[in-house]
PDB file of N, CA and C in Angstrom:
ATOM      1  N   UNK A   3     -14.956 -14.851  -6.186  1.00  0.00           N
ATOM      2  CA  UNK A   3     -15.485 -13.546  -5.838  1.00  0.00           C
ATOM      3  C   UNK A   3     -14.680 -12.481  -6.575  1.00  0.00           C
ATOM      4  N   UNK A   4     -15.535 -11.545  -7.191  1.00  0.00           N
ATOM      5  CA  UNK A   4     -14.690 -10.759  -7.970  1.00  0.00           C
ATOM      6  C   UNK A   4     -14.879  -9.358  -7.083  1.00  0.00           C
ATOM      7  N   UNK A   5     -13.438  -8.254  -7.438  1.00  0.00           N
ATOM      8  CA  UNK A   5     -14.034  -7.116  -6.796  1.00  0.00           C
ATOM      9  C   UNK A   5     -12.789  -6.457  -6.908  1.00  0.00           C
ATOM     10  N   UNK A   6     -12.360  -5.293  -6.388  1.00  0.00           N
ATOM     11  CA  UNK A   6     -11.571  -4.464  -7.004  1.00  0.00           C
ATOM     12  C   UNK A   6     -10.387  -4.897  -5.813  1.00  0.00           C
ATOM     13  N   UNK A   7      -8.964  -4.985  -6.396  1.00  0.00           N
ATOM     14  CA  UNK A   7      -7.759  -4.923  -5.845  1.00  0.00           C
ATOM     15  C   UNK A   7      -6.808  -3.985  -4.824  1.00  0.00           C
ATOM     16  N   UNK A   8      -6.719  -4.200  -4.025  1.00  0.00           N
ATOM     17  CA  UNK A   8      -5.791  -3.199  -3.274  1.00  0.00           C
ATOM     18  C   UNK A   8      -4.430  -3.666  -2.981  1.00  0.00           C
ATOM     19  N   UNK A   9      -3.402  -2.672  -3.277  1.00  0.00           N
ATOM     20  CA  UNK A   9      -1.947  -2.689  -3.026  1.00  0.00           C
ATOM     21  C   UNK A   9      -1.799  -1.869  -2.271  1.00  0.00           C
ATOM     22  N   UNK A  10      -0.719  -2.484  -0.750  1.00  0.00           N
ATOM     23  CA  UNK A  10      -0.531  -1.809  -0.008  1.00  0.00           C
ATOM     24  C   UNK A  10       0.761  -1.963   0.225  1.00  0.00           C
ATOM     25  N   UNK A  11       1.043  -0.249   0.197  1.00  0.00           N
ATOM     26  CA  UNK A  11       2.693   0.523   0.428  1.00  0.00           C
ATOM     27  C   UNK A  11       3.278   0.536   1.864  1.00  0.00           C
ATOM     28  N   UNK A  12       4.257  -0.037   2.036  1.00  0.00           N
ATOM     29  CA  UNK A  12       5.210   0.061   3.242  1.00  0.00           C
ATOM     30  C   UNK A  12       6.046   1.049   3.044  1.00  0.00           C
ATOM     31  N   UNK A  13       6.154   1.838   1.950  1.00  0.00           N
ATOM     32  CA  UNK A  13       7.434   2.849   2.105  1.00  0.00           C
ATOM     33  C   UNK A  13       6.466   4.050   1.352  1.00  0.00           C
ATOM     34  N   UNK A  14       6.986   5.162   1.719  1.00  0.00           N
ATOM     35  CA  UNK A  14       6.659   6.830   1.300  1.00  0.00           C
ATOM     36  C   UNK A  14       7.685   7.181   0.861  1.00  0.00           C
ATOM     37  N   UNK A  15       7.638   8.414   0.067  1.00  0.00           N
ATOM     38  CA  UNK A  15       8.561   9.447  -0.172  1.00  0.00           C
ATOM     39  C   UNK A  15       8.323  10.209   0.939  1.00  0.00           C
ATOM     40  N   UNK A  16       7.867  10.675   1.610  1.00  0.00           N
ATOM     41  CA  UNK A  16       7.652  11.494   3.140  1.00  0.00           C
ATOM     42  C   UNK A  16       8.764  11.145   3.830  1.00  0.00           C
ATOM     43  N   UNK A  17       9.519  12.194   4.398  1.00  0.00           N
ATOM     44  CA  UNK A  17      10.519  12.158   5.236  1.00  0.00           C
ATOM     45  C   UNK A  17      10.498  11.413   6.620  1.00  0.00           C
ATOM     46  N   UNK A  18      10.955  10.381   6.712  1.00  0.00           N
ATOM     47  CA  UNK A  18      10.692   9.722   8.142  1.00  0.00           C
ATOM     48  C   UNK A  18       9.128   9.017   8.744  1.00  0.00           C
ATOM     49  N   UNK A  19       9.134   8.687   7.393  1.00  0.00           N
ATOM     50  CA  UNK A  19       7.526   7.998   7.524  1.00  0.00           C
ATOM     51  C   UNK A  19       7.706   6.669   7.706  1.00  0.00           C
ATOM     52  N   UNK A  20       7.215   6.354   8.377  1.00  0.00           N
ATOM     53  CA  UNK A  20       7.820   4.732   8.562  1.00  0.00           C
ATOM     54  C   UNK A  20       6.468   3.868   9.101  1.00  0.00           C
ATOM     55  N   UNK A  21       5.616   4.928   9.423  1.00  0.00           N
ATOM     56  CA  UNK A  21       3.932   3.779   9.520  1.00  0.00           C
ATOM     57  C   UNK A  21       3.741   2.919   8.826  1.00  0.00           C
ATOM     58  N   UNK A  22       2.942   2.025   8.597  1.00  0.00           N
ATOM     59  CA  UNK A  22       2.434   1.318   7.768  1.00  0.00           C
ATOM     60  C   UNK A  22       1.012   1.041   8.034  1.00  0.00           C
ATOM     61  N   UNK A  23       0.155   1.053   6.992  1.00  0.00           N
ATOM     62  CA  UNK A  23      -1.385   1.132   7.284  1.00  0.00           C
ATOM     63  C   UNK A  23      -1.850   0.021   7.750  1.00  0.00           C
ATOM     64  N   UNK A  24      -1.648  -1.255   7.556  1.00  0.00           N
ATOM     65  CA  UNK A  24      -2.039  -1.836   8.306  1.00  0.00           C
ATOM     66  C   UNK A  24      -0.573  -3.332   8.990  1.00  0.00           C
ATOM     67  N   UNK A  25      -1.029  -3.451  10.222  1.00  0.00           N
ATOM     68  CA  UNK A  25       0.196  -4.101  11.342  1.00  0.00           C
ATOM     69  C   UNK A  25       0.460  -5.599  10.802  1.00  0.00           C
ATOM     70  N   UNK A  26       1.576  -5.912  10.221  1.00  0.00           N
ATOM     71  CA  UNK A  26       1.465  -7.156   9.709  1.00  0.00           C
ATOM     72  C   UNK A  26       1.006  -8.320  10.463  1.00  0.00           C
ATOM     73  N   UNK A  27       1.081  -8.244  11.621  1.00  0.00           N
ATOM     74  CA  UNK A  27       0.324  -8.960  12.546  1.00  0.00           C
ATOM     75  C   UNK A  27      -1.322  -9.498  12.683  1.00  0.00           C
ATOM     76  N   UNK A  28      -1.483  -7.714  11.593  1.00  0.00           N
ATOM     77  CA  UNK A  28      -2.741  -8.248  11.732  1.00  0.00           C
ATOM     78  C   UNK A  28      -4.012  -8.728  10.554  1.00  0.00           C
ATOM     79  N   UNK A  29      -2.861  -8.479   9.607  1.00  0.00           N
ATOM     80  CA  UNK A  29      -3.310  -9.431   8.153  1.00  0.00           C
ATOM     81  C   UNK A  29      -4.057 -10.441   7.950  1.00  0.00           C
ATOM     82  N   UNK A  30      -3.664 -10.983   8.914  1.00  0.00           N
ATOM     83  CA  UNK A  30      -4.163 -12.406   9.095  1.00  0.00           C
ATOM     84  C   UNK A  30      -5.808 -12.069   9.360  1.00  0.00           C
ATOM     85  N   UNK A  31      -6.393 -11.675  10.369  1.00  0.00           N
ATOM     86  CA  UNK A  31      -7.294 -11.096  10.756  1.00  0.00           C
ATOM     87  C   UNK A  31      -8.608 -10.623   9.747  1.00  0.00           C
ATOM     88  N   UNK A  32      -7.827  -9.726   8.314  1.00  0.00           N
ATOM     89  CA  UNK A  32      -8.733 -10.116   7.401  1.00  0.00           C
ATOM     90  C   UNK A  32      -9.322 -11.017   7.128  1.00  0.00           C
ATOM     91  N   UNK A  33     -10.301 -11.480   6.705  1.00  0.00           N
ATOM     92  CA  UNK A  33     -11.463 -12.446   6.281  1.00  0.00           C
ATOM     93  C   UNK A  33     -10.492 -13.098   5.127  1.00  0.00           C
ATOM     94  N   UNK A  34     -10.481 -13.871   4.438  1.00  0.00           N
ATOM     95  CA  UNK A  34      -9.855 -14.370   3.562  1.00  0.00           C
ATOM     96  C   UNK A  34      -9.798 -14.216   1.886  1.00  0.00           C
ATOM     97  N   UNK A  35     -10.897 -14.008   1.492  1.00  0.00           N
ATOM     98  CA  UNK A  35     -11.891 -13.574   0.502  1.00  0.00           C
ATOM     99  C   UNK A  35     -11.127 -12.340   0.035  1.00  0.00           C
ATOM    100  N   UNK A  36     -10.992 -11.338   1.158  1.00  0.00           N
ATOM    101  CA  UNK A  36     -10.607  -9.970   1.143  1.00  0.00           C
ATOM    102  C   UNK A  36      -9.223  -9.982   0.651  1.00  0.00           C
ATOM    103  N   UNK A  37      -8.197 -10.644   1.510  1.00  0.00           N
ATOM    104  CA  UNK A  37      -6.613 -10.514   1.862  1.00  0.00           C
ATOM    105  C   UNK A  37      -6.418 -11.312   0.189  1.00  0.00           C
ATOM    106  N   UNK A  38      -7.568 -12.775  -0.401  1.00  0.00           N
ATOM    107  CA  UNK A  38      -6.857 -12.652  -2.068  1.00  0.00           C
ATOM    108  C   UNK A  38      -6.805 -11.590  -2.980  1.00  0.00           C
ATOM    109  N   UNK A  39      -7.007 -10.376  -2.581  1.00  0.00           N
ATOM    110  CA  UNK A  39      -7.448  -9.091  -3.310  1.00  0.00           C
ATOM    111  C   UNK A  39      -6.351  -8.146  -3.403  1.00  0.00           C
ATOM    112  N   UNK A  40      -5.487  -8.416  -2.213  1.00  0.00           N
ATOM    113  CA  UNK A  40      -4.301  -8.135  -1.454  1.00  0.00           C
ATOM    114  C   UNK A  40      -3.410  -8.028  -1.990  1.00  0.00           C
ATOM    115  N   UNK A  41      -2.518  -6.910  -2.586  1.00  0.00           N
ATOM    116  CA  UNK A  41      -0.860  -7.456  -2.723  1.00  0.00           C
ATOM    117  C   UNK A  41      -0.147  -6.774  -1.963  1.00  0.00           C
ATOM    118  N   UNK A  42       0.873  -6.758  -1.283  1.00  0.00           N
ATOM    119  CA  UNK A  42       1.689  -6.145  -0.595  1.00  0.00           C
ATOM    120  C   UNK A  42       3.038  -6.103  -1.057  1.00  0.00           C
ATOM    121  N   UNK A  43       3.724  -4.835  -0.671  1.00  0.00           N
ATOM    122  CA  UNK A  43       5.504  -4.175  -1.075  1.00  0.00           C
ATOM    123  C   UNK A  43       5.935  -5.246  -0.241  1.00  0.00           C
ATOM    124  N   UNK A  44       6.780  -5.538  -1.446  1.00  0.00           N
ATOM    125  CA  UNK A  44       8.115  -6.284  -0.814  1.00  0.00           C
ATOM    126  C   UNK A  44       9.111  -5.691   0.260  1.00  0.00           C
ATOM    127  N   UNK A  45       8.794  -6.497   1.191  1.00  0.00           N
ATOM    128  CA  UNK A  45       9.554  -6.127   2.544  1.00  0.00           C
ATOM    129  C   UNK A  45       9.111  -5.125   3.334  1.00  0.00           C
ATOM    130  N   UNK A  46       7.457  -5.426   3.666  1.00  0.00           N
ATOM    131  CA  UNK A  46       6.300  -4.712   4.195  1.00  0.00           C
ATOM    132  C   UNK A  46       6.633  -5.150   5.432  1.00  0.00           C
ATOM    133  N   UNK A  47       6.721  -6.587   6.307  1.00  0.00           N
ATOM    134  CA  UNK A  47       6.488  -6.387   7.504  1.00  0.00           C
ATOM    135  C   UNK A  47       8.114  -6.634   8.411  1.00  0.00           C
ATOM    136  N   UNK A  48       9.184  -6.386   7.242  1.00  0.00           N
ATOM    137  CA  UNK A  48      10.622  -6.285   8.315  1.00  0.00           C
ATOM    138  C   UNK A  48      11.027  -5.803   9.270  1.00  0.00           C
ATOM    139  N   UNK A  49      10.635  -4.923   9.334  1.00  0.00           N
ATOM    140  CA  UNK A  49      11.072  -4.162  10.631  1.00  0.00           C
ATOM    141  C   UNK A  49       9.946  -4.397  11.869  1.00  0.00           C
ATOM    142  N   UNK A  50       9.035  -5.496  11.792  1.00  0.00           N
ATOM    143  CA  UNK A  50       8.036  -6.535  12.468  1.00  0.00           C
ATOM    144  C   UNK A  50       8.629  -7.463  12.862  1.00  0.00           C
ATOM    145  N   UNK A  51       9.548  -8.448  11.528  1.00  0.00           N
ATOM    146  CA  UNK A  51      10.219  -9.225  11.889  1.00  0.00           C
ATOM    147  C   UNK A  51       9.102 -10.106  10.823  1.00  0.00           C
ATOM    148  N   UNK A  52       8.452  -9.953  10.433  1.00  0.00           N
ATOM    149  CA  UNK A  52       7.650 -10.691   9.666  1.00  0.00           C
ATOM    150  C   UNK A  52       8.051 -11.033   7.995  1.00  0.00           C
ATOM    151  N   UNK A  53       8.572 -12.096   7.766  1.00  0.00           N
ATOM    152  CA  UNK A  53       9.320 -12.130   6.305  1.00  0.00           C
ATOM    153  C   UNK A  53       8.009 -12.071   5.012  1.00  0.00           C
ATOM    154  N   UNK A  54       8.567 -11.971   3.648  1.00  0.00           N
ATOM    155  CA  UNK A  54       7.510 -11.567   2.675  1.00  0.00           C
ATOM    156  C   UNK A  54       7.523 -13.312   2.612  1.00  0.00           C
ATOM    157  N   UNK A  55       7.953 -14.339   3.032  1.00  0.00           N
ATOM    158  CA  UNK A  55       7.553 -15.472   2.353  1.00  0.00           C
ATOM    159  C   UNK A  55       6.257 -16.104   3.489  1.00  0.00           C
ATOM    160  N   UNK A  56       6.075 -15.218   5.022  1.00  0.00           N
ATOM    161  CA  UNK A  56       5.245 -15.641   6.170  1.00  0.00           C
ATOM    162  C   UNK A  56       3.602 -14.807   5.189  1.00  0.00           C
ATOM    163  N   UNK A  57       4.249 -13.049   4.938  1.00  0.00           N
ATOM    164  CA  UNK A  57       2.951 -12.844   4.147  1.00  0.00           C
ATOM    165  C   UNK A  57       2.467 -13.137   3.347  1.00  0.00           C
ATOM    166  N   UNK A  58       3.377 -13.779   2.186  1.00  0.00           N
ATOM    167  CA  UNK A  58       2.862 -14.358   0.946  1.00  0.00           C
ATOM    168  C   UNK A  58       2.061 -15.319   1.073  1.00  0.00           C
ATOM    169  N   UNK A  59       2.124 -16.135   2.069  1.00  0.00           N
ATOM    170  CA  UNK A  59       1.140 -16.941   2.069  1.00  0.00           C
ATOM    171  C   UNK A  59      -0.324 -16.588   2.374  1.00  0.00           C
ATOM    172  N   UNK A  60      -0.610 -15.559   3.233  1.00  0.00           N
ATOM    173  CA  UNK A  60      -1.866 -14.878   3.622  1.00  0.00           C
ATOM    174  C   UNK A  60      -2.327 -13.704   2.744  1.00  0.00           C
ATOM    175  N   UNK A  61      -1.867 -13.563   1.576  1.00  0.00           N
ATOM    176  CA  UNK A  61      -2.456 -12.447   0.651  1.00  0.00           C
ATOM    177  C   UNK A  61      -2.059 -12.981  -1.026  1.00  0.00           C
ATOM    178  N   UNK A  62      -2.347 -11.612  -1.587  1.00  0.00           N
ATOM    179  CA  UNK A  62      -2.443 -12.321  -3.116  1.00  0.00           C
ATOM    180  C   UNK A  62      -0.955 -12.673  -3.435  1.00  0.00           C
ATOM    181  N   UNK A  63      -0.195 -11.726  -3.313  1.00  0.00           N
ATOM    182  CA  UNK A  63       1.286 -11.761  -3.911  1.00  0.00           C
ATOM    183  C   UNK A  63       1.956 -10.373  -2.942  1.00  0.00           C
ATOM    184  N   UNK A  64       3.590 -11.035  -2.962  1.00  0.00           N
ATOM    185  CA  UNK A  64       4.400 -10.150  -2.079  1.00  0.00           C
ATOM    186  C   UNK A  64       5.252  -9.497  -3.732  1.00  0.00           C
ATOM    187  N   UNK A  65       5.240  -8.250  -3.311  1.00  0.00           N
ATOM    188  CA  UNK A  65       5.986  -7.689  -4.902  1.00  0.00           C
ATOM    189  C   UNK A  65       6.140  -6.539  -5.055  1.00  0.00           C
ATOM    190  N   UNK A  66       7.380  -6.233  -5.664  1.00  0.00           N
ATOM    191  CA  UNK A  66       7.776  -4.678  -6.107  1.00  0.00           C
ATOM    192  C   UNK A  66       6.991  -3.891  -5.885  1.00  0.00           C
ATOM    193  N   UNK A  67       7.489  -1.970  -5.118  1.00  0.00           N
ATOM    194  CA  UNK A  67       6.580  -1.282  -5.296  1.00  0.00           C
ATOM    195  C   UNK A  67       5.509  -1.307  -6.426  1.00  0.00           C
ATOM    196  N   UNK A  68       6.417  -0.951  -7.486  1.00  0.00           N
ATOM    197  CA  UNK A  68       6.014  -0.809  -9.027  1.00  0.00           C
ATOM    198  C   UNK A  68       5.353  -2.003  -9.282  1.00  0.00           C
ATOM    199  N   UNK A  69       5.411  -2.780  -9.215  1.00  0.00           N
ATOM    200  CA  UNK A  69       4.315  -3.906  -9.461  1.00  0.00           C
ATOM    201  C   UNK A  69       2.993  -3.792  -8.437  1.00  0.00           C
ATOM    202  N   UNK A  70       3.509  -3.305  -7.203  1.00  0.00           N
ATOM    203  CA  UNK A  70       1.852  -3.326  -6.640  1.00  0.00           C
ATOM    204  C   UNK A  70       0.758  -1.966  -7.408  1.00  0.00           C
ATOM    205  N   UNK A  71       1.538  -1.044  -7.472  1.00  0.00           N
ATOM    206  CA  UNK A  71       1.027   0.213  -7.642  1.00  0.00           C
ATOM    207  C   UNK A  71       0.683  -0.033  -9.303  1.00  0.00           C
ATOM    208  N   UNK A  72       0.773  -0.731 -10.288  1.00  0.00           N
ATOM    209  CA  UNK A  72       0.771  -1.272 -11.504  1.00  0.00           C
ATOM    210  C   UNK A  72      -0.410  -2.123 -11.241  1.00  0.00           C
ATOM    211  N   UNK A  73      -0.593  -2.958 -10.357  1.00  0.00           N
ATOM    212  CA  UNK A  73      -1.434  -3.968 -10.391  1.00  0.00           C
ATOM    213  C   UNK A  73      -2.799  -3.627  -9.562  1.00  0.00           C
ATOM    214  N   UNK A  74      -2.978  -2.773  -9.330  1.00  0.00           N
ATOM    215  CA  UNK A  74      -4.029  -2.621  -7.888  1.00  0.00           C
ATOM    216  C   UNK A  74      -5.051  -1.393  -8.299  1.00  0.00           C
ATOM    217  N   UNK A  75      -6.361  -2.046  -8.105  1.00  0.00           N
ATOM    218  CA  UNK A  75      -6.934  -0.843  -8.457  1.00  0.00           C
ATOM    219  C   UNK A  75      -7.047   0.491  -7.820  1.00  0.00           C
ATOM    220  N   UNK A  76      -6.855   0.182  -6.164  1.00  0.00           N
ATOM    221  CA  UNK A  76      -6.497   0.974  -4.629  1.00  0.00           C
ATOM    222  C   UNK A  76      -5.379   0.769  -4.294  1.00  0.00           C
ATOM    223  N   UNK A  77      -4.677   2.068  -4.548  1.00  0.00           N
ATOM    224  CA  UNK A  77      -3.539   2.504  -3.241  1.00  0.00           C
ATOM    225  C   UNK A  77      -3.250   2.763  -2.336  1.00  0.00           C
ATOM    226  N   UNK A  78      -2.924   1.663  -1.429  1.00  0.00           N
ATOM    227  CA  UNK A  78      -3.061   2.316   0.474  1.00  0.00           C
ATOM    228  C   UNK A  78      -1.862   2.635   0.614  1.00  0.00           C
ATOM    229  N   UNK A  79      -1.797   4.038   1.020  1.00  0.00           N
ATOM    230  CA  UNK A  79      -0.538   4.652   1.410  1.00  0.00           C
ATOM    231  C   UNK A  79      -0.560   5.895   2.133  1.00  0.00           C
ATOM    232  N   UNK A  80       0.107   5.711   3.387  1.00  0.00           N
ATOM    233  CA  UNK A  80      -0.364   6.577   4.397  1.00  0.00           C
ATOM    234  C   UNK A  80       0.305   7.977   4.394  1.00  0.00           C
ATOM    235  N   UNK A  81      -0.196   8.923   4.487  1.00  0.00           N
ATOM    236  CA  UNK A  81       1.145  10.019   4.181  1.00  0.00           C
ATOM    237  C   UNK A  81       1.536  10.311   2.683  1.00  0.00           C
ATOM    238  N   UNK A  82       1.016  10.323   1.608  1.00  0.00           N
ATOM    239  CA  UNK A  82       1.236  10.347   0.429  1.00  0.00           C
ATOM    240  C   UNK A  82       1.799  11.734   0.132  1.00  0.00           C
ATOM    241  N   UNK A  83       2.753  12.085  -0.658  1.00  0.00           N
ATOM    242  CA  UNK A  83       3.293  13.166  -1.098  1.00  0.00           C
ATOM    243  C   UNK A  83       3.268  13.171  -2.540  1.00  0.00           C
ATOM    244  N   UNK A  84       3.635  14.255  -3.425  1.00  0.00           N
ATOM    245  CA  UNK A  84       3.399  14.662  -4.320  1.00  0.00           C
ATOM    246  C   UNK A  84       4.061  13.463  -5.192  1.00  0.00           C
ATOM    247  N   UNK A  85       5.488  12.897  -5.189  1.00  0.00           N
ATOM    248  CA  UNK A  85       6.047  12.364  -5.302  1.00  0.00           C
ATOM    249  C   UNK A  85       5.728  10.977  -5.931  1.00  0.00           C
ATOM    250  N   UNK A  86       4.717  10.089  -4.960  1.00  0.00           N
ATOM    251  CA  UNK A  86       4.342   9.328  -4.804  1.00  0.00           C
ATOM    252  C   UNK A  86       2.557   9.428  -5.589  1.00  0.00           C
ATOM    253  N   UNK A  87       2.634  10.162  -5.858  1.00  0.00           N
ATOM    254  CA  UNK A  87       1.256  10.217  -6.796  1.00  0.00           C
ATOM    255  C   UNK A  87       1.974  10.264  -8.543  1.00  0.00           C
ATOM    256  N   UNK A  88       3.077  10.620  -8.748  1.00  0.00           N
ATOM    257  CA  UNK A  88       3.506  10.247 -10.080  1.00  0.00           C
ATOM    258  C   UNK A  88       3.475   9.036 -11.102  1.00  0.00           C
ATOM    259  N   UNK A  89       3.154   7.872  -9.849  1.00  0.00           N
ATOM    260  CA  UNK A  89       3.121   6.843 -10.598  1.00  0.00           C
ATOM    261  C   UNK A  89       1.802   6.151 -10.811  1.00  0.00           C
ATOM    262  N   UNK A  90       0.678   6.937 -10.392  1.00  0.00           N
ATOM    263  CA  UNK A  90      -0.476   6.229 -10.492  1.00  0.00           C
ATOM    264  C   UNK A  90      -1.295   6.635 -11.717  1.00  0.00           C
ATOM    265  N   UNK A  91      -2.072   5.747 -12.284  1.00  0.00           N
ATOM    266  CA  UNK A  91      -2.807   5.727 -13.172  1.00  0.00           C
ATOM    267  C   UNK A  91      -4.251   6.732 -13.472  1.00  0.00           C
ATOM    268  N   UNK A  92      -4.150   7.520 -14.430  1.00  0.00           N
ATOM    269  CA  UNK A  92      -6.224   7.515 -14.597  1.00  0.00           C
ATOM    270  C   UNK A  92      -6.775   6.365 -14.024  1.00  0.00           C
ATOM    271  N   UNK A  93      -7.718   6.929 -13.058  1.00  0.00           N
ATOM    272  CA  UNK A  93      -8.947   6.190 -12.367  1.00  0.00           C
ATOM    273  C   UNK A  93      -8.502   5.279 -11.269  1.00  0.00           C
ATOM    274  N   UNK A  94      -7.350   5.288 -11.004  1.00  0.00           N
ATOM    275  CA  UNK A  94      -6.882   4.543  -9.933  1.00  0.00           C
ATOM    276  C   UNK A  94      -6.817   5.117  -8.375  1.00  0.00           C
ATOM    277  N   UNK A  95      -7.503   4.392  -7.584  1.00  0.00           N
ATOM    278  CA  UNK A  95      -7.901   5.198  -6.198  1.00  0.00           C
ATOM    279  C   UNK A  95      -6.310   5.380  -5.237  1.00  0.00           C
ATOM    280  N   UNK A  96      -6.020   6.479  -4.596  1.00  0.00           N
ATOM    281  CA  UNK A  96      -5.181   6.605  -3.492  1.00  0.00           C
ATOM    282  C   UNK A  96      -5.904   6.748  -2.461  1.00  0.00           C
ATOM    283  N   UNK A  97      -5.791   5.672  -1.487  1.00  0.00           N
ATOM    284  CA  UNK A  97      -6.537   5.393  -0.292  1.00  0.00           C
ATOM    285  C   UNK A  97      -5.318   6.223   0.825  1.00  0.00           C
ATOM    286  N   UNK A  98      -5.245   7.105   1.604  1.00  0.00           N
ATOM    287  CA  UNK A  98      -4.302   7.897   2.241  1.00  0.00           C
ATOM    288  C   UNK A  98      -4.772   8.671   3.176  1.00  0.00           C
ATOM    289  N   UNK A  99      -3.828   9.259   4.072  1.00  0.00           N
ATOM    290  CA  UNK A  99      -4.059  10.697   4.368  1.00  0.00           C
ATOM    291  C   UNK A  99      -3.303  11.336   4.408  1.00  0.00           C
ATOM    292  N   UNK A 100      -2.934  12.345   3.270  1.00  0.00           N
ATOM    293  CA  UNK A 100      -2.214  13.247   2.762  1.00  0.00           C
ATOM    294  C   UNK A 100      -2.466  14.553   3.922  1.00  0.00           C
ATOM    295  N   UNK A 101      -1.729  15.013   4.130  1.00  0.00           N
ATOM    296  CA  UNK A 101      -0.937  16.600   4.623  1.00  0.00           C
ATOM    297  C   UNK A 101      -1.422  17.800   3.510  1.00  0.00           C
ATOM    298  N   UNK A 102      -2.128  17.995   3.264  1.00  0.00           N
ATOM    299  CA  UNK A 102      -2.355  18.733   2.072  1.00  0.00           C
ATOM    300  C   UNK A 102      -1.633  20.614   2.811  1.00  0.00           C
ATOM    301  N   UNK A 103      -1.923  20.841   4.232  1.00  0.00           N
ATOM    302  CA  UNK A 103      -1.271  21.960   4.988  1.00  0.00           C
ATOM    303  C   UNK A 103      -0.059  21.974   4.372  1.00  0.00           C
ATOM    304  N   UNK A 104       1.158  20.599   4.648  1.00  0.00           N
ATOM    305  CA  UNK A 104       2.204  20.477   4.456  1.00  0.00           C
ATOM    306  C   UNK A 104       3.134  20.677   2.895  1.00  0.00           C
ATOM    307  N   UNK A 105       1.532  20.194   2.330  1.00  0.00           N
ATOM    308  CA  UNK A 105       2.233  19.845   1.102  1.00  0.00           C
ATOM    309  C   UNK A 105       1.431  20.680  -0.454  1.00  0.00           C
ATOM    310  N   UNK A 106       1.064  21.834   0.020  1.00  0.00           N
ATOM    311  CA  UNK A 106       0.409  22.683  -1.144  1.00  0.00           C
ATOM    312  C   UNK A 106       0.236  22.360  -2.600  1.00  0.00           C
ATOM    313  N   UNK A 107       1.082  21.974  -3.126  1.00  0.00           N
ATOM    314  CA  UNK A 107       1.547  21.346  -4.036  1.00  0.00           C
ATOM    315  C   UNK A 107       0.335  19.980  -4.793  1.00  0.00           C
ATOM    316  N   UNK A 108       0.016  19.694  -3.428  1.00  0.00           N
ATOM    317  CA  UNK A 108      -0.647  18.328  -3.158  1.00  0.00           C
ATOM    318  C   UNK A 108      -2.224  18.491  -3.830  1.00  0.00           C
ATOM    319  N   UNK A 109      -2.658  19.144  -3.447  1.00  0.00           N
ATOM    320  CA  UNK A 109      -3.743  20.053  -3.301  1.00  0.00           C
ATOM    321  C   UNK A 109      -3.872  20.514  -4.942  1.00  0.00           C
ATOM    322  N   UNK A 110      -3.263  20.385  -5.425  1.00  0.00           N
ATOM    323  CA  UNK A 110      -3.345  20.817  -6.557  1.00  0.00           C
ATOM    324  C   UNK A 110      -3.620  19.452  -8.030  1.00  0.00           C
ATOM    325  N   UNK A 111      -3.584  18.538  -7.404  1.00  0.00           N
ATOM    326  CA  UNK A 111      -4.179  17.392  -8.302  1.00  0.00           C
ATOM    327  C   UNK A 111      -5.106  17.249  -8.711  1.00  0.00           C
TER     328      UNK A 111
END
């Protein structure tokens, strides 16, 4: 099955952001099809208690920010700041919800 890639961010430049979009718990839960499409930041579900070698097995690959955000055609990242949009590509989606109130700056992309 072919179809477009998503990398998903466990860490922000946002001050004290510490969400994560989706609960490593519940990864699994994706359909399967979907989660090979998957890559996730290294050391996404630690503070879960969930190691990258429990997720690696349920998604495409566990790996460097910079390698997910390199490899993925969608960026899930919750809270995105200006910061964190520096490294993305022409035509590459940021899946988010940005503060644009907070972050004026933002707004200006």
């Amino acid at each position: 099955m072919s179809g477009l890639t998503l990398g998903v961010l466990g860490t922000s430049s946002k001050e004290n952001e510490w969400r994560l979009p989706i609960h490593p718990h519940h990864i699994e839960r994706i359909d399967a099809d979907l989660r090979a499409r998957i890559t996730l930041e290294r050391g996404y579900g630690e503070r879960f208690g969930v190691s990258d070698a429990h997720l690696a097995g349920m998604v495409a690959a566990v790996v460097t920010r910079d390698e997910v955000i390199a490899g993925a055609d969608i960026v899930l990242l919750p809270k995105p700041t200006l910061p964190d949009l520096e490294f993305l590509r022409d035509g590459q989606v940021l899946w988010g919800w940005p503060h644009a109130v907070q972050d004026p700056e933002l707004t200006q992309i």
